[in-house]
Amino acid sequence: MPLHQCPCCDYFSLPTRGEYDICNVCFWEDNGIDVDEPDEYSGPNHMTLREGRQNFLQVGACHPNSVKHVMHVDDRLWLRYRGRTLKT
């Protein structure tokens, strides 16, 4: 089964897109917001995608309180990753 790219961490870790699956890498709940709308508020995540992506870069999870739930960095080595840049 091919995995889909998480809008928050950019790892290919989601079984579907926009179906409220939670990414094991960053703990983002995918409600369909993508990098073309980074400043739209995500209700399930209680923040914007831009904020979640910044948190992931800083603490390794979409929110500091979610660090305990995410996949260890060594365990995600097998996942495909393709970094993307947000619109400014």
Short mmCIF file of N, CA and C in Angstrom, two decimals:
data_model
loop_
_atom_site.label_atom_id
_atom_site.label_comp_id
_atom_site.label_asym_id
_atom_site.label_seq_id
_atom_site.Cartn_x
_atom_site.Cartn_y
_atom_site.Cartn_z
N MET A 1 0.85 -1.17 0.00
CA MET A 1 0.00 0.00 0.00
C MET A 1 0.90 1.24 0.00
N PRO A 2 0.74 2.12 -0.97
CA PRO A 2 1.56 3.34 -1.02
C PRO A 2 1.11 4.32 0.08
N LEU A 3 2.09 4.96 0.68
CA LEU A 3 1.79 5.94 1.71
C LEU A 3 1.77 7.34 1.12
N HIS A 4 1.02 8.23 1.76
CA HIS A 4 0.87 9.61 1.30
C HIS A 4 1.69 10.55 2.18
N GLN A 5 2.08 11.67 1.60
CA GLN A 5 2.95 12.62 2.28
C GLN A 5 2.18 13.43 3.33
N CYS A 6 2.73 13.46 4.53
CA CYS A 6 2.15 14.26 5.60
C CYS A 6 2.40 15.73 5.31
N PRO A 7 1.39 16.58 5.43
CA PRO A 7 1.59 18.00 5.17
C PRO A 7 2.45 18.69 6.22
N CYS A 8 2.58 18.09 7.38
CA CYS A 8 3.33 18.72 8.46
C CYS A 8 4.82 18.37 8.43
N CYS A 9 5.15 17.09 8.41
CA CYS A 9 6.55 16.67 8.50
C CYS A 9 7.17 16.32 7.15
N ASP A 10 6.36 16.17 6.11
CA ASP A 10 6.80 15.83 4.75
C ASP A 10 7.26 14.39 4.58
N TYR A 11 7.08 13.54 5.59
CA TYR A 11 7.36 12.12 5.43
C TYR A 11 6.14 11.45 4.79
N PHE A 12 6.37 10.43 4.01
CA PHE A 12 5.28 9.64 3.42
C PHE A 12 4.87 8.60 4.47
N SER A 13 3.90 8.98 5.28
CA SER A 13 3.54 8.18 6.46
C SER A 13 2.04 7.96 6.63
N LEU A 14 1.24 8.54 5.77
CA LEU A 14 -0.22 8.46 5.93
C LEU A 14 -0.84 7.45 4.97
N PRO A 15 -1.76 6.61 5.45
CA PRO A 15 -2.42 5.65 4.56
C PRO A 15 -3.37 6.32 3.58
N THR A 16 -3.95 7.46 3.97
CA THR A 16 -4.85 8.23 3.11
C THR A 16 -4.60 9.71 3.39
N ARG A 17 -5.19 10.58 2.59
CA ARG A 17 -5.09 12.03 2.82
C ARG A 17 -6.47 12.57 3.17
N GLY A 18 -6.50 13.50 4.11
CA GLY A 18 -7.72 14.20 4.45
C GLY A 18 -8.76 13.37 5.18
N GLU A 19 -8.36 12.24 5.74
CA GLU A 19 -9.30 11.35 6.43
C GLU A 19 -9.07 11.32 7.94
N TYR A 20 -8.37 12.31 8.45
CA TYR A 20 -8.13 12.46 9.89
C TYR A 20 -7.23 11.37 10.47
N ASP A 21 -6.39 10.78 9.62
CA ASP A 21 -5.37 9.86 10.13
C ASP A 21 -4.31 10.68 10.85
N ILE A 22 -3.69 10.08 11.85
CA ILE A 22 -2.64 10.76 12.61
C ILE A 22 -1.28 10.23 12.16
N CYS A 23 -0.40 11.15 11.83
CA CYS A 23 0.94 10.80 11.37
C CYS A 23 1.77 10.27 12.55
N ASN A 24 2.38 9.11 12.36
CA ASN A 24 3.22 8.53 13.40
C ASN A 24 4.54 9.27 13.56
N VAL A 25 4.94 10.03 12.55
CA VAL A 25 6.21 10.75 12.60
C VAL A 25 6.08 12.04 13.40
N CYS A 26 5.01 12.80 13.17
CA CYS A 26 4.90 14.12 13.82
C CYS A 26 3.63 14.31 14.66
N PHE A 27 2.69 13.37 14.58
CA PHE A 27 1.42 13.38 15.31
C PHE A 27 0.42 14.41 14.79
N TRP A 28 0.59 14.87 13.55
CA TRP A 28 -0.37 15.78 12.91
C TRP A 28 -1.59 14.97 12.52
N GLU A 29 -2.79 15.49 12.81
CA GLU A 29 -4.03 14.86 12.36
C GLU A 29 -4.40 15.46 11.02
N ASP A 30 -4.39 14.65 9.99
CA ASP A 30 -4.55 15.14 8.61
C ASP A 30 -6.01 15.38 8.27
N ASN A 31 -6.39 16.64 8.30
CA ASN A 31 -7.77 17.00 7.96
C ASN A 31 -7.87 17.58 6.55
N GLY A 32 -6.83 17.42 5.74
CA GLY A 32 -6.88 17.84 4.35
C GLY A 32 -6.17 19.14 4.05
N ILE A 33 -5.81 19.92 5.06
CA ILE A 33 -5.04 21.15 4.82
C ILE A 33 -3.67 20.75 4.28
N ASP A 34 -3.21 21.47 3.26
CA ASP A 34 -1.92 21.12 2.66
C ASP A 34 -1.05 22.37 2.56
N VAL A 35 0.14 22.20 2.02
CA VAL A 35 1.14 23.28 2.00
C VAL A 35 0.70 24.50 1.20
N ASP A 36 -0.32 24.39 0.38
CA ASP A 36 -0.80 25.55 -0.37
C ASP A 36 -1.72 26.45 0.47
N GLU A 37 -2.04 26.03 1.68
CA GLU A 37 -2.87 26.82 2.60
C GLU A 37 -2.31 26.74 4.03
N PRO A 38 -1.05 27.13 4.22
CA PRO A 38 -0.36 26.91 5.50
C PRO A 38 -0.89 27.73 6.67
N ASP A 39 -1.62 28.78 6.40
CA ASP A 39 -2.09 29.64 7.49
C ASP A 39 -3.56 29.43 7.84
N GLU A 40 -4.18 28.42 7.22
CA GLU A 40 -5.56 28.07 7.58
C GLU A 40 -5.53 27.31 8.90
N TYR A 41 -6.39 27.69 9.81
CA TYR A 41 -6.43 27.06 11.13
C TYR A 41 -6.93 25.63 11.01
N SER A 42 -6.23 24.70 11.62
CA SER A 42 -6.63 23.30 11.64
C SER A 42 -7.30 23.00 12.98
N GLY A 43 -8.60 22.81 12.95
CA GLY A 43 -9.35 22.53 14.17
C GLY A 43 -8.84 21.32 14.95
N PRO A 44 -8.64 20.17 14.28
CA PRO A 44 -8.18 18.99 15.01
C PRO A 44 -6.80 19.18 15.66
N ASN A 45 -5.97 20.03 15.05
CA ASN A 45 -4.61 20.22 15.56
C ASN A 45 -4.46 21.47 16.43
N HIS A 46 -5.49 22.30 16.44
CA HIS A 46 -5.50 23.52 17.26
C HIS A 46 -4.36 24.47 16.92
N MET A 47 -4.02 24.54 15.64
CA MET A 47 -2.96 25.43 15.15
C MET A 47 -3.00 25.44 13.63
N THR A 48 -2.20 26.29 13.03
CA THR A 48 -2.06 26.29 11.58
C THR A 48 -1.00 25.27 11.18
N LEU A 49 -1.01 24.90 9.92
CA LEU A 49 0.01 24.00 9.40
C LEU A 49 1.39 24.64 9.53
N ARG A 50 1.48 25.92 9.29
CA ARG A 50 2.77 26.62 9.42
C ARG A 50 3.32 26.45 10.84
N GLU A 51 2.45 26.61 11.84
CA GLU A 51 2.89 26.43 13.23
C GLU A 51 3.31 24.99 13.51
N GLY A 52 2.55 24.04 12.99
CA GLY A 52 2.88 22.63 13.17
C GLY A 52 4.22 22.27 12.54
N ARG A 53 4.46 22.78 11.34
CA ARG A 53 5.73 22.50 10.66
C ARG A 53 6.91 23.13 11.41
N GLN A 54 6.72 24.33 11.93
CA GLN A 54 7.78 24.97 12.71
C GLN A 54 8.06 24.18 13.98
N ASN A 55 7.00 23.73 14.65
CA ASN A 55 7.18 22.90 15.84
C ASN A 55 7.93 21.62 15.50
N PHE A 56 7.59 20.99 14.37
CA PHE A 56 8.27 19.75 14.00
C PHE A 56 9.77 19.99 13.82
N LEU A 57 10.13 21.09 13.19
CA LEU A 57 11.55 21.41 13.02
C LEU A 57 12.24 21.65 14.36
N GLN A 58 11.53 22.23 15.30
CA GLN A 58 12.13 22.58 16.59
C GLN A 58 12.14 21.43 17.60
N VAL A 59 11.05 20.67 17.68
CA VAL A 59 10.94 19.66 18.74
C VAL A 59 10.70 18.24 18.22
N GLY A 60 10.48 18.07 16.91
CA GLY A 60 10.27 16.74 16.36
C GLY A 60 8.84 16.25 16.42
N ALA A 61 7.89 17.15 16.68
CA ALA A 61 6.46 16.82 16.69
C ALA A 61 5.69 18.08 16.34
N CYS A 62 4.44 17.92 15.92
CA CYS A 62 3.65 19.09 15.53
C CYS A 62 3.34 19.99 16.71
N HIS A 63 3.41 19.46 17.92
CA HIS A 63 3.18 20.24 19.14
C HIS A 63 4.13 19.70 20.21
N PRO A 64 4.70 20.55 21.03
CA PRO A 64 5.62 20.08 22.07
C PRO A 64 5.02 18.99 22.98
N ASN A 65 3.74 19.04 23.24
CA ASN A 65 3.10 18.02 24.08
C ASN A 65 2.97 16.67 23.39
N SER A 66 3.21 16.63 22.08
CA SER A 66 3.05 15.39 21.32
C SER A 66 4.34 14.61 21.12
N VAL A 67 5.45 15.13 21.61
CA VAL A 67 6.75 14.49 21.40
C VAL A 67 6.73 13.04 21.88
N LYS A 68 6.08 12.77 22.99
CA LYS A 68 6.06 11.41 23.55
C LYS A 68 5.31 10.42 22.67
N HIS A 69 4.52 10.91 21.70
CA HIS A 69 3.71 10.03 20.86
C HIS A 69 4.34 9.71 19.50
N VAL A 70 5.40 10.41 19.14
CA VAL A 70 5.92 10.28 17.77
C VAL A 70 6.94 9.16 17.64
N MET A 71 7.13 8.74 16.40
CA MET A 71 8.09 7.71 16.05
C MET A 71 9.51 8.23 16.30
N HIS A 72 10.36 7.41 16.89
CA HIS A 72 11.75 7.78 17.12
C HIS A 72 12.43 8.02 15.77
N VAL A 73 13.35 8.96 15.74
CA VAL A 73 14.02 9.33 14.49
C VAL A 73 14.66 8.13 13.80
N ASP A 74 15.21 7.19 14.55
CA ASP A 74 15.83 6.00 13.96
C ASP A 74 14.80 5.08 13.31
N ASP A 75 13.57 5.09 13.81
CA ASP A 75 12.52 4.22 13.29
C ASP A 75 11.89 4.74 12.01
N ARG A 76 12.16 5.99 11.67
CA ARG A 76 11.56 6.55 10.45
C ARG A 76 12.52 6.55 9.26
N LEU A 77 13.68 5.96 9.43
CA LEU A 77 14.67 5.94 8.35
C LEU A 77 14.16 5.23 7.10
N TRP A 78 13.27 4.28 7.25
CA TRP A 78 12.74 3.53 6.11
C TRP A 78 11.65 4.29 5.36
N LEU A 79 11.13 5.36 5.95
CA LEU A 79 10.08 6.14 5.30
C LEU A 79 10.66 7.10 4.26
N ARG A 80 9.96 7.25 3.18
CA ARG A 80 10.35 8.23 2.16
C ARG A 80 10.10 9.64 2.69
N TYR A 81 11.00 10.55 2.33
CA TYR A 81 10.88 11.95 2.75
C TYR A 81 11.15 12.85 1.55
N ARG A 82 10.33 13.87 1.39
CA ARG A 82 10.57 14.88 0.36
C ARG A 82 10.15 16.23 0.93
N GLY A 83 11.12 17.03 1.30
CA GLY A 83 10.85 18.33 1.89
C GLY A 83 10.19 19.28 0.91
N ARG A 84 9.28 20.09 1.42
CA ARG A 84 8.59 21.09 0.60
C ARG A 84 8.68 22.44 1.31
N THR A 85 8.59 23.49 0.53
CA THR A 85 8.63 24.85 1.07
C THR A 85 7.22 25.43 1.06
N LEU A 86 6.86 26.09 2.14
CA LEU A 86 5.55 26.73 2.22
C LEU A 86 5.54 28.04 1.46
N LYS A 87 4.34 28.42 1.01
CA LYS A 87 4.16 29.75 0.45
C LYS A 87 4.39 30.76 1.58
N THR A 88 4.98 31.88 1.24
CA THR A 88 5.22 32.90 2.28
C THR A 88 4.07 33.86 2.38
#
